[in-house]
XYZ file of C-alpha atoms in Angstrom:
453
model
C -27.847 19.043 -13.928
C -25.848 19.143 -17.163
C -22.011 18.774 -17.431
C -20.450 20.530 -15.155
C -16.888 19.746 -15.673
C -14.728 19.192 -18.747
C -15.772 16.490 -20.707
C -14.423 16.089 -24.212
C -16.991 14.092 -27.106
C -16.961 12.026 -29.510
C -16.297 12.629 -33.003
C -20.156 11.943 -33.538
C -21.996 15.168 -31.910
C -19.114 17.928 -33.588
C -20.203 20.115 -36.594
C -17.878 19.909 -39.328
C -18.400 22.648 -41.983
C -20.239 20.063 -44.325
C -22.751 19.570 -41.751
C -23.447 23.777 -40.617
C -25.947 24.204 -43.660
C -27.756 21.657 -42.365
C -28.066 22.699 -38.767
C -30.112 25.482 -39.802
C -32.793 23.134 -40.489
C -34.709 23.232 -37.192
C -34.821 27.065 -37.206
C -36.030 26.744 -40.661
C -39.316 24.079 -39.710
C -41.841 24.865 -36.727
C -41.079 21.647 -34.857
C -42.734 21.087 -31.360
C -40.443 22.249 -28.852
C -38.947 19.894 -26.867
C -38.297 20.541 -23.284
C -35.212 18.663 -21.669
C -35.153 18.339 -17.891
C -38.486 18.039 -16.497
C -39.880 21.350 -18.567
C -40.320 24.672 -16.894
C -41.332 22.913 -13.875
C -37.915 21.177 -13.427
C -36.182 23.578 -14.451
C -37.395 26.174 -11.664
C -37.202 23.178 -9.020
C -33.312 22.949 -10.310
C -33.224 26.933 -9.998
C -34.418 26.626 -6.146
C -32.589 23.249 -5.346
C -29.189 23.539 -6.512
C -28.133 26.760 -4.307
C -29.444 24.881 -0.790
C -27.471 21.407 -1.909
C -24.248 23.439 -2.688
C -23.882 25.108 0.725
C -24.910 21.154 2.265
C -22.301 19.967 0.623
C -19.791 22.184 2.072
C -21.506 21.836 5.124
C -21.280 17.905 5.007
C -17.446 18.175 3.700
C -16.509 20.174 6.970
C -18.018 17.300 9.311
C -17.518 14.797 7.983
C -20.741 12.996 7.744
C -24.196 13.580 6.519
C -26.646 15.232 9.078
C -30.452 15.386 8.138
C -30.390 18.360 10.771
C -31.705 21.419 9.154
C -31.252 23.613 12.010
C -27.662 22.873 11.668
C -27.077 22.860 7.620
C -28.456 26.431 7.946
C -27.100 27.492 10.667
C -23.162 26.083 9.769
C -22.903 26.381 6.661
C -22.132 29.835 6.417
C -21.532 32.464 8.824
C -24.482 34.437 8.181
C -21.865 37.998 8.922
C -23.253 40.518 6.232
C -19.716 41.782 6.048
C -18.176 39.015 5.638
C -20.209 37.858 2.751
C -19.845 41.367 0.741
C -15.485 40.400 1.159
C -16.159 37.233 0.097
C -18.272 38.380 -2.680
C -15.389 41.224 -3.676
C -12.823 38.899 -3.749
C -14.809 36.759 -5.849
C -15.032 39.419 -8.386
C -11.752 40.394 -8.038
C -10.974 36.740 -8.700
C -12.947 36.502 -11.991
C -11.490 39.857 -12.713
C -7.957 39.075 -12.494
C -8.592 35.574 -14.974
C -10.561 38.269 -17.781
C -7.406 40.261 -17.214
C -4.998 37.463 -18.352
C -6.988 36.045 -20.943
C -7.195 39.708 -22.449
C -3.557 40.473 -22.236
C -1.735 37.023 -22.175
C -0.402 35.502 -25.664
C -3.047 34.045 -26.979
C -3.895 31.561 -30.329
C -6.637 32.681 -31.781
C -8.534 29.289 -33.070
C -11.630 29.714 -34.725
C -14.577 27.593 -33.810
C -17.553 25.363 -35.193
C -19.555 26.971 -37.784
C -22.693 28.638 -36.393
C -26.010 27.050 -36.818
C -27.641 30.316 -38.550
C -26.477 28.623 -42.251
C -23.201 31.354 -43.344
C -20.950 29.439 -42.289
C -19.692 32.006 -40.177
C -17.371 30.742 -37.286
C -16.240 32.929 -33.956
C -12.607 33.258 -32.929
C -11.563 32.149 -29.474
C -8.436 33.363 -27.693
C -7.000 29.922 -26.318
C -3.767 30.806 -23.376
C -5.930 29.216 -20.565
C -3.340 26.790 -19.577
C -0.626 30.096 -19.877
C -3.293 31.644 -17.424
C -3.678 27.908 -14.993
C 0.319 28.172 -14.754
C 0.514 32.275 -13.855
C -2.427 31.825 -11.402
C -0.359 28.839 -9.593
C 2.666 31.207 -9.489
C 0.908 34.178 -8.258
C -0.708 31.822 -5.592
C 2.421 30.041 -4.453
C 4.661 33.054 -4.777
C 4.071 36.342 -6.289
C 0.874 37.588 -4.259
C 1.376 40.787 -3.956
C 1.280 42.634 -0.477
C 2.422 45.847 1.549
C 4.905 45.658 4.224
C 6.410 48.427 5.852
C 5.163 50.771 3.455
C 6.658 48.284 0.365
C 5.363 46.250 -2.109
C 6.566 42.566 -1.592
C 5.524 39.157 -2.630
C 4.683 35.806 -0.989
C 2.289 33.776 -1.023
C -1.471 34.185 -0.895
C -3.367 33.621 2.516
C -4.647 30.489 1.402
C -6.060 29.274 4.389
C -8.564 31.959 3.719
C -10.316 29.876 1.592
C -10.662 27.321 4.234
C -12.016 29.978 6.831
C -14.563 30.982 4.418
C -15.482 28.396 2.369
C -19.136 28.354 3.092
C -19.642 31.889 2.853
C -17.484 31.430 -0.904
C -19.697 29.126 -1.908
C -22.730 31.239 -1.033
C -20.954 34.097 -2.661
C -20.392 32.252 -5.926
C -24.153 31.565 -5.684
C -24.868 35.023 -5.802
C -22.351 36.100 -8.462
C -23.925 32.923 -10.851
C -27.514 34.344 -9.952
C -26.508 37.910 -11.068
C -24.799 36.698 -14.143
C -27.582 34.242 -15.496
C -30.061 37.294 -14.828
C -27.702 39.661 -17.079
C -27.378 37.220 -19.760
C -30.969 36.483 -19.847
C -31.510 40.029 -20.126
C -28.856 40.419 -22.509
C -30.341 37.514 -24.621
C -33.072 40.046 -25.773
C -30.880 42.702 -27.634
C -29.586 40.430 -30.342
C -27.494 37.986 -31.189
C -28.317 34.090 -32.206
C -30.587 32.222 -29.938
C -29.929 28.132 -28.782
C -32.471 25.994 -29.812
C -32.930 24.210 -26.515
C -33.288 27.750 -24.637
C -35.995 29.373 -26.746
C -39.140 27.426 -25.603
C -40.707 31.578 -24.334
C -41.520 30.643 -20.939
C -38.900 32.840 -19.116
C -38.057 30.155 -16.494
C -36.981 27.451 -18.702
C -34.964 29.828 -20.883
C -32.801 31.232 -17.929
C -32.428 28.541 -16.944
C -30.921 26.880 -20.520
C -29.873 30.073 -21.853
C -31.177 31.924 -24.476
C -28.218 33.062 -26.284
C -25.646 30.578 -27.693
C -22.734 32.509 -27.483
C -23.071 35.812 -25.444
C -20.662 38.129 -26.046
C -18.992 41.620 -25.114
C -16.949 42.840 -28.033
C -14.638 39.845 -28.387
C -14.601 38.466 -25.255
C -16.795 35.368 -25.337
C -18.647 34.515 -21.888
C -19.253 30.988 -22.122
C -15.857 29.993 -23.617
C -14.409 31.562 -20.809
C -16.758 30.669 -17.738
C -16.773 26.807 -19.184
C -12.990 26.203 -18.235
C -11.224 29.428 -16.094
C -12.755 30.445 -12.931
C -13.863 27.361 -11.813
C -11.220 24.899 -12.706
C -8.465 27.164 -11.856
C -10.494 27.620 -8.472
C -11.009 24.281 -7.974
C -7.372 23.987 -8.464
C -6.518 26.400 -5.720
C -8.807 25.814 -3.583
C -7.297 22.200 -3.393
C -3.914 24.297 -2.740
C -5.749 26.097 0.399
C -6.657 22.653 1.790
C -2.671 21.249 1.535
C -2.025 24.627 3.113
C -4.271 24.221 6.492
C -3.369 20.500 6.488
C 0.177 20.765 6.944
C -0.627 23.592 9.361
C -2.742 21.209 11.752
C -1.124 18.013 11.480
C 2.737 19.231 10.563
C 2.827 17.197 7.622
C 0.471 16.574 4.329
C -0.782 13.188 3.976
C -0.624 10.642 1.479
C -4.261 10.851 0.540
C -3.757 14.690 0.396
C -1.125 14.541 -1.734
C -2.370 12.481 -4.197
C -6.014 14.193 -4.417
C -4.187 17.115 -5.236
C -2.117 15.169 -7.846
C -4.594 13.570 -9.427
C -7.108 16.319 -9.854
C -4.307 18.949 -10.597
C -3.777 17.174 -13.789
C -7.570 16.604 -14.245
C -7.478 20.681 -14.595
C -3.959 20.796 -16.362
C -5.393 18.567 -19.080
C -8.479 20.553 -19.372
C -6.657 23.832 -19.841
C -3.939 22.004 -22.176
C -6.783 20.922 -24.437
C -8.578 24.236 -24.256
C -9.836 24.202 -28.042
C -11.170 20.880 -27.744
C -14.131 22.421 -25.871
C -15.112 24.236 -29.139
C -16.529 21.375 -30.722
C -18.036 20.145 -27.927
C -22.137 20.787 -27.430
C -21.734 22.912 -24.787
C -20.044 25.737 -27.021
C -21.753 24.444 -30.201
C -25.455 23.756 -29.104
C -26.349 24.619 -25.383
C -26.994 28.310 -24.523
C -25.566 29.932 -21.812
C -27.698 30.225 -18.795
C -28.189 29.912 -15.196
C -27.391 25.761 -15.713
C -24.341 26.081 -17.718
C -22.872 29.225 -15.289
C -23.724 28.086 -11.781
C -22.366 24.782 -13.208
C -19.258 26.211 -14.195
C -18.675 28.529 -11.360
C -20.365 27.176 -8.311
C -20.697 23.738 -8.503
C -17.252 22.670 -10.223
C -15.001 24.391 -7.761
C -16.631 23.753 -4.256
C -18.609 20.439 -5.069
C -15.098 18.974 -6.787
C -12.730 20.159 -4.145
C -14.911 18.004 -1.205
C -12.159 15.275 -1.307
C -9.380 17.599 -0.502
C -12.222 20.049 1.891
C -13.108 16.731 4.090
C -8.934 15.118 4.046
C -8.251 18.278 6.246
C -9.840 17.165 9.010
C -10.844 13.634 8.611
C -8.202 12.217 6.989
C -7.997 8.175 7.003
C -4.394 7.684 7.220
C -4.502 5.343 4.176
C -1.550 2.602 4.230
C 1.160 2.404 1.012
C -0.586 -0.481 -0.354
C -3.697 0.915 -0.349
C -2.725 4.220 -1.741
C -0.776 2.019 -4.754
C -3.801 0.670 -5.540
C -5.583 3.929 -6.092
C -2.597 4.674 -8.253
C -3.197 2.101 -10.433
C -6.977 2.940 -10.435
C -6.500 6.816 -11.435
C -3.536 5.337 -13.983
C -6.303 3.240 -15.857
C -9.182 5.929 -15.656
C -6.624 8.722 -17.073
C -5.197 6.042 -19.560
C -8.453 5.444 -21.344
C -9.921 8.955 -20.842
C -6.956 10.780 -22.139
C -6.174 7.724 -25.026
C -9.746 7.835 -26.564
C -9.742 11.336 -26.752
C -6.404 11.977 -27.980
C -7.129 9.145 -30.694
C -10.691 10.768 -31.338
C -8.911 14.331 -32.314
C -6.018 12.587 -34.041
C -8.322 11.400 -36.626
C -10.336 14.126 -36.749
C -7.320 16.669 -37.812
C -6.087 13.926 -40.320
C -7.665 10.671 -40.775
C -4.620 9.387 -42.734
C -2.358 10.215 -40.048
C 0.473 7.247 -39.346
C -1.513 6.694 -35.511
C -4.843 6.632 -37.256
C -4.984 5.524 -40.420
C -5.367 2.004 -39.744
C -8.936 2.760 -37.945
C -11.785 1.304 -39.032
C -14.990 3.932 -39.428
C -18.569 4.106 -40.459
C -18.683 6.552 -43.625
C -22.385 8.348 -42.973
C -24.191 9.903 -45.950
C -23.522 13.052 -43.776
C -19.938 13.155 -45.240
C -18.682 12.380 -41.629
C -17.305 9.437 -40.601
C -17.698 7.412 -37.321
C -14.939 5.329 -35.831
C -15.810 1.589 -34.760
C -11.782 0.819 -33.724
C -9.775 1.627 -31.782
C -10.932 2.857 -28.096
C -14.341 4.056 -30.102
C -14.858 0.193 -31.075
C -15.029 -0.864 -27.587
C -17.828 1.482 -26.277
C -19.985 4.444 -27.686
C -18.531 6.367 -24.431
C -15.053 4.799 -23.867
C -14.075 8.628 -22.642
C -16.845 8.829 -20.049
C -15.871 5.302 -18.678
C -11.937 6.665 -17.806
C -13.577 9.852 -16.709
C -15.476 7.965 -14.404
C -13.041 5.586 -13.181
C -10.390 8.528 -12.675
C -13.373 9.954 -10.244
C -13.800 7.091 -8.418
C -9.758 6.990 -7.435
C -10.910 10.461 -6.112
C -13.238 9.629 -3.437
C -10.979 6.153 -2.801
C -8.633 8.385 -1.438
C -10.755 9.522 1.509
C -11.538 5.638 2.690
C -14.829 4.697 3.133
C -16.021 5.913 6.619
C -18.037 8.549 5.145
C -20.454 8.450 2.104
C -19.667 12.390 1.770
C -16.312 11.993 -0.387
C -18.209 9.425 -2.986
C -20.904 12.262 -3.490
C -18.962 13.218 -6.856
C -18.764 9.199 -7.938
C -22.283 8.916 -7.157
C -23.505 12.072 -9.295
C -20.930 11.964 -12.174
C -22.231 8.306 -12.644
C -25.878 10.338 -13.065
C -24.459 13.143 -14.768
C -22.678 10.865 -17.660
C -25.646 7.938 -18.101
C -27.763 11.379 -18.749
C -25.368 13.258 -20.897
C -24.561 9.660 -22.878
C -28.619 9.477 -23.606
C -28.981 12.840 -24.769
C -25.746 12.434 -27.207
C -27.549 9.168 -28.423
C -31.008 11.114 -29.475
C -28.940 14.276 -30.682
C -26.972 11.892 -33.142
C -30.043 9.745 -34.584
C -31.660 12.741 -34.873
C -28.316 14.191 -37.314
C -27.202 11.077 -38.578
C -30.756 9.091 -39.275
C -30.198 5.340 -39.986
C -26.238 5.699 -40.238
C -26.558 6.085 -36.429
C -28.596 2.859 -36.024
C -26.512 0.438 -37.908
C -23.262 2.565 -35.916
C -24.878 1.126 -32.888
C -25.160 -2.266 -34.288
C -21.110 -2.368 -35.137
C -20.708 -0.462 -31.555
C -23.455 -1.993 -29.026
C -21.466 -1.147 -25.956
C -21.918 2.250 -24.468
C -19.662 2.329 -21.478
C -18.131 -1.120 -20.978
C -17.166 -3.572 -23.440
C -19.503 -6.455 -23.268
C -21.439 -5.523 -20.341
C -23.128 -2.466 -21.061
C-alpha cells in the first residue's frame, strides 16, 4: 500500500516550472503501460484485503495480542448492531463535514501548486489553514462541544470515550465512507478533467484502485489536497485524545507511556498541518491520482492503524520505568531531529539556494535546470527524511514494551512502506533526470544510512 501518512520528498521528484513542458511527454508517446503493484490482479487483492486487516488490527489493539482465531476477529471486531453502524457512519460524515466547513470558511493562504503535467503551465490554487483547522478541532474537542442542557446550549467537552466504545464499528464505518468515495471519484473521473498517468491503464479495477483523475475537484474545493492531511490526521489526533480520556478513567491517572505517545505523535500531526504546502510538491498531489489507495489510505488506515499505540496503552499498558521512558526520548529526539532537519534544509534551498543556511551546499547541477543536493543531510543518504521518519516510529511502538508484537505493527509496515516508496522515487527520477541521476547516485550511494545502506 502506498504512503499513507505525511511524508515530505526530496528536492529530486518536485516539478519546477522548467521541468512541466516536459512532463507532458508521456501523454504525448504511446509507451507500454506500466502497472505498479502487482497489476489489476494486485490491485483487486489490495481492494479485498485491506478492509478485513483494518478491522484485525483494531481487533488485535483491543487484546492485546495476535489471535489466528477467525471466529473471534469477526465476531469482536465490531458489534455487528445495524444501528449502531448507521451512527457511527453519521457521525463520520458529520466529522468530514465539519473539517470541509472550516477549510471553506477559515482564513486561508491561497498557495498555488506544481504546474500540471498537460504542458500550459497552468497551476491550481490550494487554500492552506489546516493547522488553523488542527488547533479549532482540539478546542472544540477539549472544550467547546456543543450540547443541550436544560433546554440551553452549553459547551464542554466531547464524549470522547465514544470513540473507544466504538472503535471497531468506526473503523468499519470509515471503510464504507472510503468505498463510497473511491466509487464517486471513479465515476467522476469520466466527465472530465486531467487523467494520472499511473491510473489510466482501462481495466476498471486497477484504475479505482490508483485513481483516474489527478486532481478531482468540486468548484474549488480540491479532494485530494484535503483528504491527504485533514480527516485522518486530525482523527488520528483525537482519537489518541479519546484513549488519554478512558485511561485516566480506568486507572485514575495517565501513564507515562500514554503521555508521551500522545506527545510524540501530536507533533507528528502538528508538523504535518504546519507544513501543509509542502505536500504540493510532493507525488502524491503532483503524480498519483486519487483513488480507492490514496483515500482509504488517508481516511481509514492513517487514523485507526496509527492510533494502535495509544488504542492497546489503555488496557495493556507496561508501566515503563523513567529510565526507560528517557531513552525513548532520546530515540523520538533523533528520529524528529533528522526528519524535520533534512526537510527543513531541503525547502530552504529550494525557495532560495543562496540563502545564508544554504548557500554553502554542495549540489549536482542536472541538464534538467534542477539541481540536486549531495551536502548537507542529502549527502549522507538519498532518503535521510525517511530514516528520522522511521526512527521517530519506532520510539512509537517502544513505548508499549515489548510483550506484544501488536504495537510494532506500524514499525514493521512503515519499514515496507518506505523501502517501496524509496524504489519507486529511484525509477521515477532516472527516468526524469537520465544519466544526471546515475552519477547523483555515485556522489550519494547511501539510501537510508550512511555507510551501511
Amino acid at each position: 500500500l502506498r504512503a499513507l501518512s505525511y511524508i515530505p520528498y526530496s528536492e529530486s521528484i518536485t516539478l519546477s516550472p522548467m521541468t512541466a513542458s516536459n512532463a507532458t511527454n508521456p501523454y504525448k508517446e504511446k509507451e507500454p503501460f506500466v502497472y505498479e503493484f502487482g497489476g489489476p490482479i494486485g490491485a483487486l487483492l489490495t481492494v479485498l484485503a485491506l478492509p478485513p486487516v483494518l478491522l484485525t488490527l483494531t481487533y488485535y489493539a483491543s487484546i492485546g495480542h495476535i489471535s489466528l482465531d477467525p471466529t473471534a476477529i469477526y465476531e469482536s471486531s465490531f458489534s455487528h448492531d445495524p444501528s449502531t453502524f448507521l451512527k457511527c457512519f453519521i457521525g463520520l460524515l458529520v466529522w468530514f463535514l465539519f473539517l470541509v466547513v472550516l477549510e471553506r470558511f477559515l482564513p486561508c493562504e491561497f498557495v498555488q501548486g506544481a504546474p500540471l503535467p498537460n504542458g500550459n503551465g497552468k497551476r491550481l490554487t490550494y487554500r492552506i489553514n489546516g493547522h488553523l483547522a488542527f488547533w479549532i478541532t482540539v478546542l472544540v474537542a477539549s472544550s467547546c462541544f456543543p450540547v443541550m442542557q436544560d433546554g440551553r446550549l452549553q459547551f464542554s467537552s466531547a464524549p470522547l470515550h465514544l470513540l473507544y466504545d466504538y472503535y471497531g464499528d468506526l473503523s468499519l464505518a470509515a471503510i464504507a465512507w472510503c468505498s463510497i468515495l473511491s466509487v464517486y471519484l471513479y465515476i467522476k473521473s469520466f466527465s472530465g478533467g486531467i487523467l494520472a498517468k499511473g491510473g489510466d491503464s482501462g481495466v476498471a479495477i486497477y484504475d479505482f484502485f490508483i485513481g483516474r483523475e489527478l486532481n478531482p475537484r468540486c468548484g474549488s474545493f480540491d479532494w485530494k489536497e484535503f483528504c491527504e492531511l485533514r480527516p485522518g490526521l486530525i482523527g488520528w489526533a483525537i482519537l489518541n485524545m479519546a484513549f488519554v480520556t478512558v485511561q485516566k478513567e480506568k486507572l485514575g491517572y495517565v501513564s507515562g507511556s500514554m503521555i508521551l505517545v500522545n506527545v510524540f505523535q501530536g507533533i507528528y500531526v502538528w508538523d504535518a498541518l504546519y507544513q501543509e504546502r509542502a505536500i504540493l510538491t510532493t507525488m502524491d498531489i503532483t503524480t498519483d491520482g486519487f483513488g480507492f489507495m490514496l483515500v482509504f489510505g488517508d481516511m481509514a488506515w492513517v487514523p485507526f492503524t496509527y492510533s494502535l499505540q495509544a488504542r492497546y496503552l489503555v488496557d495493556h499498558d507496561p508501566n515503563l520505568g523513567i529510565y526507560a521512558l528517557m531513552g525513548i526520548i532520546f530515540t523520538n529526539f533523533v528520529g524528529y531531529s533528522i526528519f524535520r532537519g533534512a526537510n527543513s534544509q531541503k525547502d530552504a534551498f529550494r525557495r532560495n539556494p543562496d540563502g545564508e543556511d544554504v548557500k554553502h551546499l554542495q549540489f549536482l547541477q542536472t541538464k534538467r535546470g534542477t539541481k540536486l543536493l549531495t551536502s548537507g543531510f542529502w549527502g549522507m543518504a538519498r532518503k535521510i527524511n525517511y530514516t528520522g521518519d522511521w526512527i521517530m516510529g519506532l520510539s512509537w511502538c517502544m513505548l508499549c514494551g515489548f510483550e506484544s508484537l501488536v504495537p510494532y505493527f506500524y514499525a514493521i509496515y512503515f519499514c515496507i512502506l518506505l523501502i517501496h516508496r524509496s524504489e519507486r522515487d529511484d525509477h521515477m527520477c532516472h527516468v526524469k533526470y537520465g544519466k544526471d541521476w546515475d552519477e547523483y547516485k555515485k556522489i550519494v550511494p547511501y539510501r537510508f544510512i550512511p555507510g551501511i545502506i
